[in-house]
Amino acid sequence: MNRTIQAIKELMISIGRPVKLMEVCGTHTVAIFRHGIRDLLPKEIRLLSGPGCPVCVTSIRDVDTAIEIAKQYDVIVTTFGDMMRVPGDRQTLSQAKAEGGDIRIVYSPLDALKLAEKNPSRTVVFFATGFETTSPLVAGTLAEAEARGILNFFIYSVHKTVPPALNALLNAPDVQIDGFILPGHVSTIIGLKPYAFLAADYHKPSVVTGFDAADILNGVLMLLQQIAGNRAAVENEYAKVVKEEGNPRAVSLLHEFFEPEDAYWRGIGVLPGSGLRLKERYRHRDVMKKYTIIVPEGQEPKACSCGDVLKGIKIPTDCALFGKACTPDKPVGACMVSTEGSCAAYYKYIGTALQPAADLKKGD
Ligand code: SF4
Ligand code: SF4
């Protein structure tokens, strides 16, 4: 590792300017803190967190819609634990449960299907959040429901896909990123090809990277080598896990059930083609076809800077509420909810012993 750090330092001297790298995935944000990577790197390398935590980017309206679904007669809403605490416009799923909504935590969509099988007179809805790591599991569960004729299983799909979000980030005028540390887990499913536009259209270096300290440092080194050589390519540091073609079986399962649609990302806005909806032939599994539920878009809490944090324009400590009005116990914005959320990660590893944002930024 020492040799890698030395090589990084030498490359930064030859590049001769600050470099901003975005880690797209929330797991990387946490790993970077846990391994103390920032302290190992020259302070001219700024690591920015991106929109890579599915909890953080689920919109207020989607949370409110899930709550409304739970109010329908005889419905059980199931969801991953992290989603329970995401603030909607008025309340969280957890608060809606306390008021009597039948909302249950599951560890996998298959658990929700089992619940549907055990409760044939109830309508069981899986609140389907997450990126390409989760959506193939949901597609697999739908295939199982179809094969076994379990008709009372539905989903509310707010799945999102990573490449369109990167495309939108690069089109935003205020976003400046020199290279991407691409998500290891999502890439095991989609492979490298969907990222080709980063190099071809935007000349942005990008490297799929693993999660241990050596992986992350190697990923940074590979990015700097591209930047120093004025090259842009999609490279794979995590070849022991991520195959160039990804997981074609998972991708074809995904394509069997889902197709792209425009989706609203919390704090960012509508990103074309970045969501997944059920294909026409499986719409009978879409809970929104069963009930008429219309929920207006909620207002982001005024002082919350989640949107700018997710775009890498601000870091969490720039937010006036960080560690004061907004903590993991009492999150104001979604970025403080999930352990992989940028604000929650900063809070856990920096805490309330705040460094002035200006100082942090120098080495961030
Ligand atoms: S879902 Fe996968 S890619 Fe997204 S934050 Fe979690 S680990 Fe990273
Ligand atoms: S600290 Fe809280 S209020 Fe501020 S950006 Fe993060 S989630 Fe939003």
Short mmCIF file of C-alpha atoms and ligand atoms in Angstrom, two decimals:
data_model
loop_
_atom_site.label_atom_id
_atom_site.label_comp_id
_atom_site.label_asym_id
_atom_site.label_seq_id
_atom_site.Cartn_x
_atom_site.Cartn_y
_atom_site.Cartn_z
CA MET A 1 0.00 0.00 0.00
CA ASN A 2 2.88 2.35 0.76
CA ARG A 3 4.11 2.01 -2.80
CA THR A 4 0.63 2.90 -4.10
CA ILE A 5 0.46 5.99 -1.88
CA GLN A 6 3.92 7.04 -3.06
CA ALA A 7 2.87 6.59 -6.69
CA ILE A 8 -0.27 8.66 -6.03
CA LYS A 9 1.85 11.47 -4.54
CA GLU A 10 4.20 11.45 -7.52
CA LEU A 11 1.32 11.53 -9.99
CA MET A 12 -0.28 14.47 -8.16
CA ILE A 13 2.99 16.40 -8.53
CA SER A 14 3.01 15.74 -12.25
CA ILE A 15 -0.70 16.64 -12.60
CA GLY A 16 0.03 19.87 -10.74
CA ARG A 17 -3.53 20.86 -9.82
CA PRO A 18 -6.26 19.75 -7.37
CA VAL A 19 -8.29 16.75 -8.48
CA LYS A 20 -11.93 16.01 -7.59
CA LEU A 21 -12.97 12.37 -7.60
CA MET A 22 -16.51 11.23 -6.89
CA GLU A 23 -17.26 7.94 -5.20
CA VAL A 24 -20.67 7.09 -6.58
CA CYS A 25 -21.52 4.41 -4.07
CA GLY A 26 -22.49 4.94 -0.44
CA THR A 27 -20.54 1.83 0.58
CA HIS A 28 -17.41 3.49 -0.79
CA THR A 29 -18.13 6.65 1.23
CA VAL A 30 -18.26 4.58 4.40
CA ALA A 31 -15.21 2.49 3.44
CA ILE A 32 -13.17 5.63 2.70
CA PHE A 33 -13.91 6.89 6.21
CA ARG A 34 -13.42 3.53 7.89
CA HIS A 35 -10.00 2.99 6.30
CA GLY A 36 -8.92 6.61 6.92
CA ILE A 37 -8.23 7.00 3.18
CA ARG A 38 -8.48 10.80 3.24
CA ASP A 39 -5.60 10.98 5.71
CA LEU A 40 -3.44 8.86 3.42
CA LEU A 41 -3.98 10.93 0.29
CA PRO A 42 -2.43 14.28 -0.67
CA LYS A 43 -4.78 17.07 0.34
CA GLU A 44 -5.13 18.18 -3.28
CA ILE A 45 -7.26 15.08 -3.92
CA ARG A 46 -10.85 15.84 -2.97
CA LEU A 47 -13.12 12.86 -2.55
CA LEU A 48 -16.78 13.74 -3.04
CA SER A 49 -19.75 11.53 -2.23
CA GLY A 50 -22.25 10.96 -5.02
CA PRO A 51 -25.88 9.90 -5.39
CA GLY A 52 -25.12 6.25 -4.65
CA CYS A 53 -27.35 5.48 -1.73
CA PRO A 54 -30.84 4.37 -2.79
CA VAL A 55 -32.34 5.49 0.52
CA CYS A 56 -31.06 9.05 0.10
CA VAL A 57 -32.47 9.47 -3.40
CA THR A 58 -35.98 8.11 -2.76
CA SER A 59 -38.29 11.10 -3.14
CA ILE A 60 -40.58 12.53 -0.50
CA ARG A 61 -43.53 11.77 -2.76
CA ASP A 62 -42.52 8.10 -3.02
CA VAL A 63 -42.36 7.81 0.78
CA ASP A 64 -45.75 9.56 1.04
CA THR A 65 -47.19 7.25 -1.63
CA ALA A 66 -46.00 4.15 0.26
CA ILE A 67 -47.74 5.55 3.36
CA GLU A 68 -50.96 6.12 1.38
CA ILE A 69 -50.77 2.56 0.01
CA ALA A 70 -50.57 1.28 3.59
CA LYS A 71 -53.84 3.12 4.34
CA GLN A 72 -55.77 1.08 1.75
CA TYR A 73 -58.07 -1.63 3.08
CA ASP A 74 -56.34 -4.90 3.96
CA VAL A 75 -52.92 -3.89 2.64
CA ILE A 76 -49.58 -4.91 4.14
CA VAL A 77 -46.66 -2.75 2.96
CA THR A 78 -43.22 -4.34 3.24
CA THR A 79 -39.92 -2.52 2.98
CA PHE A 80 -36.23 -2.62 3.85
CA GLY A 81 -35.46 -1.34 7.38
CA ASP A 82 -33.63 1.83 6.30
CA MET A 83 -36.69 3.13 4.47
CA MET A 84 -38.74 3.22 7.68
CA ARG A 85 -37.00 6.36 8.92
CA VAL A 86 -36.85 8.38 5.71
CA PRO A 87 -38.82 11.59 6.23
CA GLY A 88 -41.84 12.04 3.97
CA ASP A 89 -43.67 15.33 3.76
CA ARG A 90 -45.46 14.85 7.10
CA GLN A 91 -44.19 11.61 8.56
CA THR A 92 -42.02 8.52 8.10
CA LEU A 93 -43.19 4.98 7.40
CA SER A 94 -42.25 4.22 10.98
CA GLN A 95 -44.59 6.94 12.28
CA ALA A 96 -47.34 5.76 9.91
CA LYS A 97 -46.91 2.27 11.38
CA ALA A 98 -47.24 3.68 14.90
CA GLU A 99 -50.53 5.24 13.78
CA GLY A 100 -51.83 1.82 12.77
CA GLY A 101 -50.51 1.21 9.24
CA ASP A 102 -49.58 -2.42 8.61
CA ILE A 103 -46.00 -1.76 7.51
CA ARG A 104 -43.41 -4.47 8.03
CA ILE A 105 -39.65 -4.69 7.60
CA VAL A 106 -38.35 -7.50 5.37
CA TYR A 107 -34.79 -8.50 4.56
CA SER A 108 -35.53 -9.56 1.01
CA PRO A 109 -38.41 -9.29 -1.48
CA LEU A 110 -38.79 -13.07 -1.16
CA ASP A 111 -39.82 -12.53 2.49
CA ALA A 112 -42.59 -10.27 1.21
CA LEU A 113 -43.69 -12.97 -1.23
CA LYS A 114 -43.79 -15.52 1.62
CA LEU A 115 -45.97 -13.10 3.58
CA ALA A 116 -48.34 -12.86 0.60
CA GLU A 117 -48.51 -16.65 0.40
CA LYS A 118 -49.35 -16.90 4.11
CA ASN A 119 -51.98 -14.15 3.93
CA PRO A 120 -53.98 -14.85 0.78
CA SER A 121 -56.80 -12.49 1.78
CA ARG A 122 -54.44 -9.51 2.17
CA THR A 123 -52.75 -7.39 -0.50
CA VAL A 124 -49.01 -7.52 0.12
CA VAL A 125 -46.97 -4.73 -1.43
CA PHE A 126 -43.18 -4.58 -1.61
CA PHE A 127 -41.88 -0.99 -1.64
CA ALA A 128 -39.20 -1.68 -4.24
CA THR A 129 -36.30 0.73 -3.73
CA GLY A 130 -32.67 0.33 -4.72
CA PHE A 131 -30.32 0.22 -7.68
CA GLU A 132 -29.28 -2.56 -10.04
CA THR A 133 -28.09 -4.60 -7.05
CA THR A 134 -31.65 -4.96 -5.77
CA SER A 135 -33.88 -4.79 -8.83
CA PRO A 136 -32.85 -8.23 -10.22
CA LEU A 137 -33.85 -9.75 -6.85
CA VAL A 138 -37.25 -8.10 -7.20
CA ALA A 139 -37.51 -9.37 -10.79
CA GLY A 140 -36.65 -12.88 -9.51
CA THR A 141 -39.36 -12.59 -6.84
CA LEU A 142 -41.91 -11.49 -9.44
CA ALA A 143 -40.94 -14.50 -11.58
CA GLU A 144 -41.55 -16.73 -8.57
CA ALA A 145 -44.91 -15.07 -7.87
CA GLU A 146 -45.93 -15.61 -11.48
CA ALA A 147 -44.76 -19.23 -11.55
CA ARG A 148 -46.58 -20.06 -8.32
CA GLY A 149 -49.68 -18.03 -9.10
CA ILE A 150 -49.44 -15.87 -5.95
CA LEU A 151 -51.81 -13.16 -7.09
CA ASN A 152 -51.91 -10.96 -3.97
CA PHE A 153 -48.24 -9.88 -4.31
CA PHE A 154 -47.64 -6.40 -5.74
CA ILE A 155 -44.78 -3.95 -5.91
CA TYR A 156 -44.45 -0.18 -5.78
CA SER A 157 -41.37 0.29 -7.93
CA VAL A 158 -39.15 3.29 -7.30
CA HIS A 159 -36.04 1.46 -8.50
CA LYS A 160 -33.32 3.61 -9.98
CA THR A 161 -30.37 2.96 -12.28
CA VAL A 162 -26.89 4.40 -11.83
CA PRO A 163 -25.58 5.28 -15.35
CA PRO A 164 -28.35 7.84 -16.17
CA ALA A 165 -27.63 9.59 -12.87
CA LEU A 166 -23.95 9.96 -13.80
CA ASN A 167 -24.99 11.28 -17.20
CA ALA A 168 -27.22 13.90 -15.54
CA LEU A 169 -24.47 14.89 -13.11
CA LEU A 170 -22.07 15.54 -15.96
CA ASN A 171 -24.67 17.68 -17.72
CA ALA A 172 -25.26 19.86 -14.65
CA PRO A 173 -23.42 23.17 -15.06
CA ASP A 174 -22.36 23.47 -11.41
CA VAL A 175 -20.90 19.96 -11.09
CA GLN A 176 -17.15 19.55 -11.52
CA ILE A 177 -15.71 16.05 -11.32
CA ASP A 178 -12.39 14.83 -12.72
CA GLY A 179 -13.12 11.13 -12.41
CA PHE A 180 -15.44 8.51 -10.96
CA ILE A 181 -14.83 5.71 -8.48
CA LEU A 182 -17.56 3.44 -9.83
CA PRO A 183 -19.68 1.19 -7.59
CA GLY A 184 -18.41 -2.35 -7.11
CA HIS A 185 -21.76 -3.98 -6.35
CA VAL A 186 -23.88 -2.40 -9.08
CA SER A 187 -21.13 -3.21 -11.59
CA THR A 188 -21.23 -6.94 -10.75
CA ILE A 189 -24.69 -6.84 -12.32
CA ILE A 190 -24.38 -4.38 -15.22
CA GLY A 191 -20.67 -4.87 -16.09
CA LEU A 192 -18.59 -2.12 -17.69
CA LYS A 193 -20.37 -1.34 -20.96
CA PRO A 194 -23.14 0.92 -19.56
CA TYR A 195 -20.43 3.33 -18.35
CA ALA A 196 -18.73 3.65 -21.76
CA PHE A 197 -20.35 7.07 -22.34
CA LEU A 198 -18.34 8.53 -19.44
CA ALA A 199 -15.16 8.23 -21.47
CA ALA A 200 -16.62 8.46 -24.97
CA ASP A 201 -18.95 11.45 -24.48
CA TYR A 202 -17.45 13.30 -21.51
CA HIS A 203 -13.78 12.26 -21.52
CA LYS A 204 -14.07 11.35 -17.82
CA PRO A 205 -11.80 8.68 -16.38
CA SER A 206 -13.63 6.06 -14.33
CA VAL A 207 -12.61 2.95 -12.45
CA VAL A 208 -14.78 0.21 -10.94
CA THR A 209 -13.26 -0.27 -7.51
CA GLY A 210 -13.55 -2.72 -4.62
CA PHE A 211 -14.10 -1.80 -1.00
CA ASP A 212 -10.96 -2.54 0.99
CA ALA A 213 -8.26 0.07 1.53
CA ALA A 214 -5.90 -1.39 -1.09
CA ASP A 215 -8.73 -1.53 -3.66
CA ILE A 216 -9.72 2.09 -3.09
CA LEU A 217 -6.13 3.36 -3.23
CA ASN A 218 -5.50 1.33 -6.40
CA GLY A 219 -8.68 2.80 -7.89
CA VAL A 220 -7.48 6.33 -7.08
CA LEU A 221 -4.07 5.52 -8.60
CA MET A 222 -5.66 4.20 -11.80
CA LEU A 223 -7.78 7.34 -12.08
CA LEU A 224 -4.76 9.60 -11.60
CA GLN A 225 -2.83 7.64 -14.23
CA GLN A 226 -5.63 8.36 -16.70
CA ILE A 227 -5.78 12.03 -15.70
CA ALA A 228 -1.99 12.45 -15.93
CA GLY A 229 -1.95 10.80 -19.36
CA ASN A 230 -4.98 12.82 -20.53
CA ARG A 231 -6.74 9.52 -21.15
CA ALA A 232 -10.33 8.58 -20.39
CA ALA A 233 -11.39 4.96 -20.14
CA VAL A 234 -13.60 2.70 -18.05
CA GLU A 235 -11.21 0.47 -16.12
CA ASN A 236 -11.81 -2.35 -13.69
CA GLU A 237 -9.80 -2.50 -10.47
CA TYR A 238 -12.24 -5.05 -8.99
CA ALA A 239 -11.79 -7.75 -11.64
CA LYS A 240 -11.78 -10.49 -8.99
CA VAL A 241 -15.51 -9.82 -8.52
CA VAL A 242 -16.74 -7.66 -11.44
CA LYS A 243 -16.75 -9.25 -14.89
CA GLU A 244 -16.64 -7.04 -17.96
CA GLU A 245 -20.03 -8.39 -19.09
CA GLY A 246 -21.52 -8.23 -15.56
CA ASN A 247 -24.14 -10.84 -14.75
CA PRO A 248 -26.08 -11.41 -18.00
CA ARG A 249 -28.63 -13.68 -16.27
CA ALA A 250 -29.53 -11.00 -13.73
CA VAL A 251 -29.68 -8.35 -16.46
CA SER A 252 -31.97 -10.44 -18.64
CA LEU A 253 -34.26 -11.13 -15.67
CA LEU A 254 -34.35 -7.40 -15.06
CA HIS A 255 -35.22 -6.69 -18.70
CA GLU A 256 -37.92 -9.37 -18.67
CA PHE A 257 -39.88 -7.47 -15.99
CA PHE A 258 -38.77 -3.83 -16.10
CA GLU A 259 -38.28 -1.01 -18.58
CA PRO A 260 -36.78 2.47 -18.09
CA GLU A 261 -38.88 5.47 -17.12
CA ASP A 262 -38.07 8.98 -15.96
CA ALA A 263 -37.60 9.13 -12.21
CA TYR A 264 -37.42 11.82 -9.57
CA TRP A 265 -34.26 11.72 -7.44
CA ARG A 266 -34.56 13.42 -4.10
CA GLY A 267 -32.74 16.72 -4.07
CA ILE A 268 -31.69 16.33 -7.71
CA GLY A 269 -34.92 16.28 -9.74
CA VAL A 270 -36.22 14.25 -12.65
CA LEU A 271 -33.53 12.27 -14.47
CA PRO A 272 -34.60 10.87 -17.85
CA GLY A 273 -34.66 7.07 -18.10
CA SER A 274 -33.24 6.60 -14.60
CA GLY A 275 -36.15 4.66 -13.07
CA LEU A 276 -37.62 1.22 -13.65
CA ARG A 277 -41.31 0.46 -14.14
CA LEU A 278 -42.99 -2.87 -14.78
CA LYS A 279 -43.42 -3.83 -18.41
CA GLU A 280 -46.97 -3.86 -19.75
CA ARG A 281 -47.32 -7.64 -19.48
CA TYR A 282 -46.55 -7.51 -15.74
CA ARG A 283 -48.50 -4.35 -14.84
CA HIS A 284 -50.99 -6.51 -12.90
CA ARG A 285 -48.24 -6.60 -10.25
CA ASP A 286 -48.12 -2.79 -10.07
CA VAL A 287 -49.98 -1.65 -6.96
CA MET A 288 -50.54 1.76 -8.56
CA LYS A 289 -52.80 0.04 -11.12
CA LYS A 290 -54.87 -1.49 -8.32
CA TYR A 291 -55.53 1.73 -6.39
CA THR A 292 -55.92 5.35 -7.40
CA ILE A 293 -53.41 7.15 -5.25
CA ILE A 294 -52.42 10.72 -6.05
CA VAL A 295 -49.84 12.34 -3.83
CA PRO A 296 -48.32 15.79 -4.51
CA GLU A 297 -44.55 16.25 -4.54
CA GLY A 298 -43.48 17.19 -1.01
CA GLN A 299 -41.22 20.08 -0.14
CA GLU A 300 -37.60 19.35 0.80
CA PRO A 301 -36.85 20.76 4.27
CA LYS A 302 -35.75 24.32 3.52
CA ALA A 303 -32.25 24.34 4.97
CA CYS A 304 -31.37 20.76 3.94
CA SER A 305 -28.54 20.66 1.40
CA CYS A 306 -28.96 16.97 0.51
CA GLY A 307 -29.36 17.78 -3.20
CA ASP A 308 -26.03 19.61 -3.37
CA VAL A 309 -24.37 16.90 -1.27
CA LEU A 310 -25.60 14.19 -3.66
CA LYS A 311 -24.21 16.16 -6.61
CA GLY A 312 -20.84 16.65 -4.93
CA ILE A 313 -21.29 20.44 -4.89
CA LYS A 314 -21.28 20.57 -1.08
CA ILE A 315 -20.00 18.29 1.64
CA PRO A 316 -22.28 17.47 4.58
CA THR A 317 -20.45 19.75 7.00
CA ASP A 318 -21.35 22.70 4.76
CA CYS A 319 -24.98 22.21 5.81
CA ALA A 320 -26.02 24.51 8.66
CA LEU A 321 -28.15 21.72 10.18
CA PHE A 322 -25.41 19.06 10.23
CA GLY A 323 -24.92 17.67 13.73
CA LYS A 324 -27.28 20.28 15.20
CA ALA A 325 -30.89 20.05 14.05
CA CYS A 326 -30.00 17.02 11.89
CA THR A 327 -28.45 13.88 13.40
CA PRO A 328 -28.89 10.14 12.69
CA ASP A 329 -31.32 9.97 15.64
CA LYS A 330 -33.39 12.84 14.26
CA PRO A 331 -32.68 13.10 10.55
CA VAL A 332 -34.01 16.12 8.69
CA GLY A 333 -32.96 15.00 5.22
CA ALA A 334 -32.64 11.54 3.72
CA CYS A 335 -28.81 11.70 3.51
CA MET A 336 -28.71 11.40 7.31
CA VAL A 337 -30.88 8.25 7.47
CA SER A 338 -29.07 5.33 5.88
CA THR A 339 -25.70 4.25 7.26
CA GLU A 340 -24.51 4.66 3.66
CA GLY A 341 -25.87 8.19 3.39
CA SER A 342 -23.16 10.84 3.04
CA CYS A 343 -24.33 12.93 5.99
CA ALA A 344 -24.70 9.88 8.25
CA ALA A 345 -21.20 8.69 7.28
CA TYR A 346 -19.69 12.12 7.97
CA TYR A 347 -21.55 12.27 11.28
CA LYS A 348 -20.36 8.84 12.34
CA TYR A 349 -16.72 9.40 11.45
CA ILE A 350 -16.34 13.14 12.07
CA GLY A 351 -19.13 13.54 14.61
CA THR A 352 -20.04 16.87 16.06
CA ALA A 353 -16.38 17.77 16.55
CA LEU A 354 -16.80 19.74 13.38
CA GLN A 355 -13.88 20.86 11.38
CA PRO A 356 -14.64 24.14 9.68
CA ALA A 357 -15.98 23.23 6.27
CA ALA A 358 -13.32 25.33 4.55
CA ASP A 359 -10.51 23.31 6.18
CA LEU A 360 -12.23 20.03 5.47
CA LYS A 361 -12.70 20.92 1.85
CA LYS A 362 -8.99 21.43 1.35
CA GLY A 363 -8.35 17.80 2.13
CA ASP A 364 -11.67 16.44 1.04
S1 SF4 B 1 -26.65 -0.32 -3.21
FE1 SF4 B 1 -24.65 -1.04 -3.81
S2 SF4 B 1 -23.89 0.60 -5.07
FE2 SF4 B 1 -25.58 1.45 -3.92
S3 SF4 B 1 -24.73 2.32 -2.08
FE3 SF4 B 1 -25.31 0.26 -1.57
S4 SF4 B 1 -23.48 -0.94 -1.99
FE4 SF4 B 1 -23.19 0.97 -3.02
S1 SF4 B 2 -27.05 17.31 7.42
FE1 SF4 B 2 -29.23 16.77 7.35
S2 SF4 B 2 -30.23 18.62 6.69
FE2 SF4 B 2 -28.07 18.84 6.16
S3 SF4 B 2 -27.85 18.06 4.07
FE3 SF4 B 2 -27.47 16.36 5.44
S4 SF4 B 2 -29.46 15.37 5.63
FE4 SF4 B 2 -29.87 17.43 4.83
#
